[in-house]
């Protein structure tokens, strides 16, 4: 079963079970911390909310393939409405209504008539006409406040009556057989309704036109389709999208005064889709190529949509997916944003490991980030992520070819932002992605153990097992020692233990921020698709030393690399050859026989006395 999602730059990992260790944890600067609230809906579907971004992932329940979903973002609140729940939306308290996810519970969104007790209200009458031109009960309408966080729902009647406070609203109407996932779906949007008196609105499905996209690749099929609209015209930002697994049967219409729905400032609509090649069993495992489209329409909601896409219209990214542990698989998703579209839905497609796939990407102003997870089947038969990797958003040019590689060793700590260890006055925040791959994809991992400890002048002052740490420090100068220790030997063959200890001096900063002068060592061996190194007798290992961006780090004075072929029982010094600009080569002599993995230990001290001790057990597999 495919999991659809709308995320910014992160991915949602499967929750841990009692015997599987902790789930993948990715830590970056504080503003990108995106904890997932998982909500099991009464319909059997699972929704996950990324609290800061306000974006939602949806996993349809058992036997619910083909169900369409409406997601709503209303100010700071997020909702999801399965298609077969629309028809019960007018029954207050019914669990089939729109489910509010913001609180992390499947709370039903109910009418807010009490606002009329305080404000001037007017009646809004919405009449529904079906595609046959007759009045229809097979419809629902949603009223969304642009000046307040008000949402009203009504359904199962040809005429709806709402009492609403005076103000501006967006109206979304759906006409369909909500209980039939194969029925035609007509979505009508009135982007702006100024309610300053009693008003009647006619939402007529005969005005809708088909929505579709054609690809030049005849073997590709849609895995996910999304038609959305975002409205920034009022005090409350509003976005609504409809998610389906195909274009078939989708119709849209923009409704406005005198039939004119164009020219609305702050309005951006979009049509997005993800395509892949299905197997005989309908799955997308092994698809040689995928397509990721995101087309925006400024100022209006489209009445129908037709697009033909040829290869020259897109960028081509050839992506290699390497294997950390033989027998594991992977999932991967692309997340698109564009001016006026802060998120769009996506689908996690399955990939064999190792594998190579060509991703055809929407170019231009669209920015794409990616999420990749190596996964395994646990003892309960459930697939769970082992490693979770994410990329920074970027754009592409039409007609150009690009390459990308995922999951390459050595997997270890990495600086992605300038805010992994920041002191403000006497408050410290720390978070380090300890399982990032060689190609700078920020990463986390399911672990057997994980801890962070902070010492101030030798005394333990804070500790955490969450992947990041907040701590209060004493005023004045102090020596700080940060220890981040993780292990994952039960879930991965490589980087089975990753540890780093930083010792730095720091002082109170007042209102200014100090980025602590931390460093990490990043290794870049030449690896094959199984993450094996072809070395006989001597391993020449390129590596770099990186400091936290924005920090005032001194120059490196002492640097050593040690290697172990017995998981750290014994260590041998490597010869370190400088190559300039904080790049080096470690010359490591290998045992003649019986060594399958090489562990690496680095130690360094800079001119200010700050130091690093970093250990990666089973960093490299020998071929």
Short mmCIF file of N, CA and C in Angstrom, two decimals, residues 209-214 222 224-230 240-244 246-247 250-253 268-275 291-298 300-309 314 336 338 340-341 343-345 362 366 368:
data_model
loop_
_atom_site.label_atom_id
_atom_site.label_comp_id
_atom_site.label_asym_id
_atom_site.label_seq_id
_atom_site.Cartn_x
_atom_site.Cartn_y
_atom_site.Cartn_z
N UNK A 209 -15.14 21.08 -15.91
CA UNK A 209 -14.50 20.45 -17.06
C UNK A 209 -13.45 19.45 -16.56
N UNK A 210 -13.10 18.46 -17.38
CA UNK A 210 -12.17 17.41 -16.93
C UNK A 210 -10.78 17.96 -16.60
N UNK A 211 -10.13 17.27 -15.67
CA UNK A 211 -8.74 17.54 -15.28
C UNK A 211 -7.89 16.36 -15.71
N UNK A 212 -6.80 16.63 -16.41
CA UNK A 212 -5.96 15.51 -16.85
C UNK A 212 -4.59 15.95 -17.30
N UNK A 213 -3.68 15.00 -17.31
CA UNK A 213 -2.31 15.20 -17.80
C UNK A 213 -1.93 13.97 -18.62
N UNK A 214 -1.27 14.20 -19.74
CA UNK A 214 -0.78 13.10 -20.56
C UNK A 214 0.74 13.16 -20.61
N UNK A 222 -0.32 7.32 -13.17
CA UNK A 222 -0.32 8.15 -11.96
C UNK A 222 -0.35 7.28 -10.70
N UNK A 224 -0.24 9.23 -7.74
CA UNK A 224 -0.89 10.23 -6.89
C UNK A 224 -1.21 11.46 -7.73
N UNK A 225 -2.40 11.99 -7.53
CA UNK A 225 -2.84 13.22 -8.18
C UNK A 225 -3.34 14.16 -7.10
N UNK A 226 -3.03 15.43 -7.23
CA UNK A 226 -3.52 16.43 -6.27
C UNK A 226 -3.93 17.69 -7.01
N UNK A 227 -5.11 18.19 -6.69
CA UNK A 227 -5.58 19.47 -7.19
C UNK A 227 -5.80 20.36 -5.96
N UNK A 228 -5.09 21.48 -5.90
CA UNK A 228 -5.13 22.30 -4.69
C UNK A 228 -5.28 23.76 -4.98
N UNK A 229 -5.63 24.51 -3.93
CA UNK A 229 -5.73 25.96 -4.04
C UNK A 229 -5.32 26.56 -2.70
N UNK A 230 -4.51 27.60 -2.75
CA UNK A 230 -4.10 28.34 -1.57
C UNK A 230 -4.55 29.78 -1.67
N UNK A 240 -6.66 24.24 0.45
CA UNK A 240 -7.49 23.04 0.34
C UNK A 240 -6.98 22.24 -0.84
N UNK A 241 -6.86 20.93 -0.66
CA UNK A 241 -6.45 20.10 -1.79
C UNK A 241 -7.24 18.80 -1.80
N UNK A 242 -7.41 18.26 -2.99
CA UNK A 242 -8.06 16.97 -3.21
C UNK A 242 -7.01 16.00 -3.72
N UNK A 243 -6.88 14.86 -3.04
CA UNK A 243 -5.88 13.85 -3.41
C UNK A 243 -6.59 12.61 -3.92
N UNK A 244 -6.11 12.10 -5.05
CA UNK A 244 -6.66 10.90 -5.66
C UNK A 244 -5.51 10.08 -6.23
N UNK A 246 -5.67 8.84 -9.36
CA UNK A 246 -5.75 8.93 -10.81
C UNK A 246 -6.49 10.20 -11.20
N UNK A 247 -6.28 10.63 -12.47
CA UNK A 247 -7.02 11.78 -12.98
C UNK A 247 -8.43 11.41 -13.40
N UNK A 250 -11.99 13.24 -12.53
CA UNK A 250 -11.85 14.51 -11.84
C UNK A 250 -12.28 15.66 -12.75
N UNK A 251 -13.11 16.56 -12.20
CA UNK A 251 -13.56 17.75 -12.91
C UNK A 251 -13.46 18.94 -11.96
N UNK A 252 -13.16 20.12 -12.49
CA UNK A 252 -13.06 21.31 -11.65
C UNK A 252 -13.74 22.50 -12.33
N UNK A 253 -14.08 23.48 -11.51
CA UNK A 253 -14.58 24.76 -12.02
C UNK A 253 -14.29 25.84 -11.01
N UNK A 268 -3.33 31.07 -5.43
CA UNK A 268 -2.53 30.19 -6.29
C UNK A 268 -3.13 28.80 -6.26
N UNK A 269 -3.47 28.30 -7.43
CA UNK A 269 -3.95 26.93 -7.57
C UNK A 269 -2.84 26.08 -8.18
N UNK A 270 -2.96 24.78 -8.01
CA UNK A 270 -1.93 23.91 -8.59
C UNK A 270 -2.51 22.54 -8.91
N UNK A 271 -1.87 21.90 -9.88
CA UNK A 271 -2.16 20.50 -10.21
C UNK A 271 -0.84 19.76 -10.13
N UNK A 272 -0.76 18.79 -9.25
CA UNK A 272 0.47 18.03 -9.02
C UNK A 272 0.18 16.55 -9.25
N UNK A 273 1.20 15.83 -9.69
CA UNK A 273 1.03 14.39 -9.88
C UNK A 273 2.38 13.70 -9.82
N UNK A 274 2.35 12.45 -9.37
CA UNK A 274 3.52 11.57 -9.34
C UNK A 274 3.19 10.34 -10.17
N UNK A 275 4.12 9.96 -11.05
CA UNK A 275 3.90 8.86 -11.98
C UNK A 275 5.03 7.84 -11.86
N UNK A 291 7.98 10.31 -12.52
CA UNK A 291 7.71 11.67 -12.98
C UNK A 291 7.08 12.44 -11.82
N UNK A 292 7.54 13.68 -11.64
CA UNK A 292 7.09 14.51 -10.52
C UNK A 292 6.73 15.89 -11.08
N UNK A 293 5.43 16.16 -11.14
CA UNK A 293 4.92 17.35 -11.80
C UNK A 293 4.23 18.26 -10.80
N UNK A 294 4.42 19.56 -10.97
CA UNK A 294 3.76 20.57 -10.14
C UNK A 294 3.59 21.83 -10.98
N UNK A 295 2.35 22.06 -11.43
CA UNK A 295 2.05 23.20 -12.29
C UNK A 295 1.15 24.15 -11.52
N UNK A 296 1.48 25.44 -11.51
CA UNK A 296 0.72 26.42 -10.74
C UNK A 296 -0.09 27.33 -11.66
N UNK A 297 -1.21 27.81 -11.12
CA UNK A 297 -2.09 28.75 -11.81
C UNK A 297 -2.29 29.95 -10.88
N UNK A 298 -1.83 31.11 -11.29
CA UNK A 298 -1.92 32.30 -10.45
C UNK A 298 -3.26 33.00 -10.63
N UNK A 300 -6.41 32.27 -9.96
CA UNK A 300 -7.70 31.65 -10.22
C UNK A 300 -7.65 30.17 -9.85
N UNK A 301 -8.86 29.58 -9.74
CA UNK A 301 -8.98 28.14 -9.66
C UNK A 301 -9.44 27.67 -11.03
N UNK A 302 -8.78 26.66 -11.60
CA UNK A 302 -9.03 26.35 -13.02
C UNK A 302 -10.37 25.67 -13.26
N UNK A 303 -11.00 26.03 -14.36
CA UNK A 303 -12.15 25.29 -14.88
C UNK A 303 -11.62 24.27 -15.88
N UNK A 304 -11.39 23.07 -15.39
CA UNK A 304 -10.74 22.05 -16.19
C UNK A 304 -9.25 22.30 -16.32
N UNK A 305 -8.55 21.27 -16.72
CA UNK A 305 -7.09 21.38 -16.85
C UNK A 305 -6.63 20.29 -17.80
N UNK A 306 -5.83 20.66 -18.78
CA UNK A 306 -5.27 19.68 -19.73
C UNK A 306 -3.82 20.03 -19.99
N UNK A 307 -2.97 19.03 -19.89
CA UNK A 307 -1.54 19.26 -20.10
C UNK A 307 -0.93 18.03 -20.74
N UNK A 308 -0.08 18.25 -21.70
CA UNK A 308 0.71 17.18 -22.31
C UNK A 308 2.18 17.44 -22.01
N UNK A 309 2.86 16.45 -21.46
CA UNK A 309 4.24 16.60 -21.01
C UNK A 309 5.14 15.72 -21.86
N UNK A 314 10.98 18.62 -18.96
CA UNK A 314 11.37 18.29 -17.60
C UNK A 314 12.88 18.16 -17.48
N UNK A 336 7.41 18.85 -3.55
CA UNK A 336 7.52 20.05 -4.36
C UNK A 336 6.90 21.26 -3.70
N UNK A 338 6.41 25.70 -4.61
CA UNK A 338 6.49 26.71 -5.66
C UNK A 338 5.97 28.02 -5.10
N UNK A 340 3.67 30.52 -3.86
CA UNK A 340 2.26 30.39 -3.54
C UNK A 340 1.83 29.00 -3.12
N UNK A 341 2.73 28.02 -3.22
CA UNK A 341 2.42 26.64 -2.84
C UNK A 341 3.50 26.19 -1.86
N UNK A 343 3.49 23.59 0.14
CA UNK A 343 3.66 22.15 0.19
C UNK A 343 2.71 21.50 -0.81
N UNK A 344 3.07 20.33 -1.25
CA UNK A 344 2.19 19.53 -2.08
C UNK A 344 2.32 18.09 -1.65
N UNK A 345 1.32 17.28 -2.00
CA UNK A 345 1.32 15.88 -1.61
C UNK A 345 2.36 15.11 -2.42
N UNK A 362 9.67 18.47 -12.50
CA UNK A 362 9.17 19.77 -12.94
C UNK A 362 10.26 20.81 -12.73
N UNK A 366 9.78 25.69 -9.38
CA UNK A 366 9.47 24.62 -8.43
C UNK A 366 10.75 24.16 -7.76
N UNK A 368 12.40 21.17 -5.24
CA UNK A 368 12.16 19.79 -4.84
C UNK A 368 13.12 19.38 -3.74
#
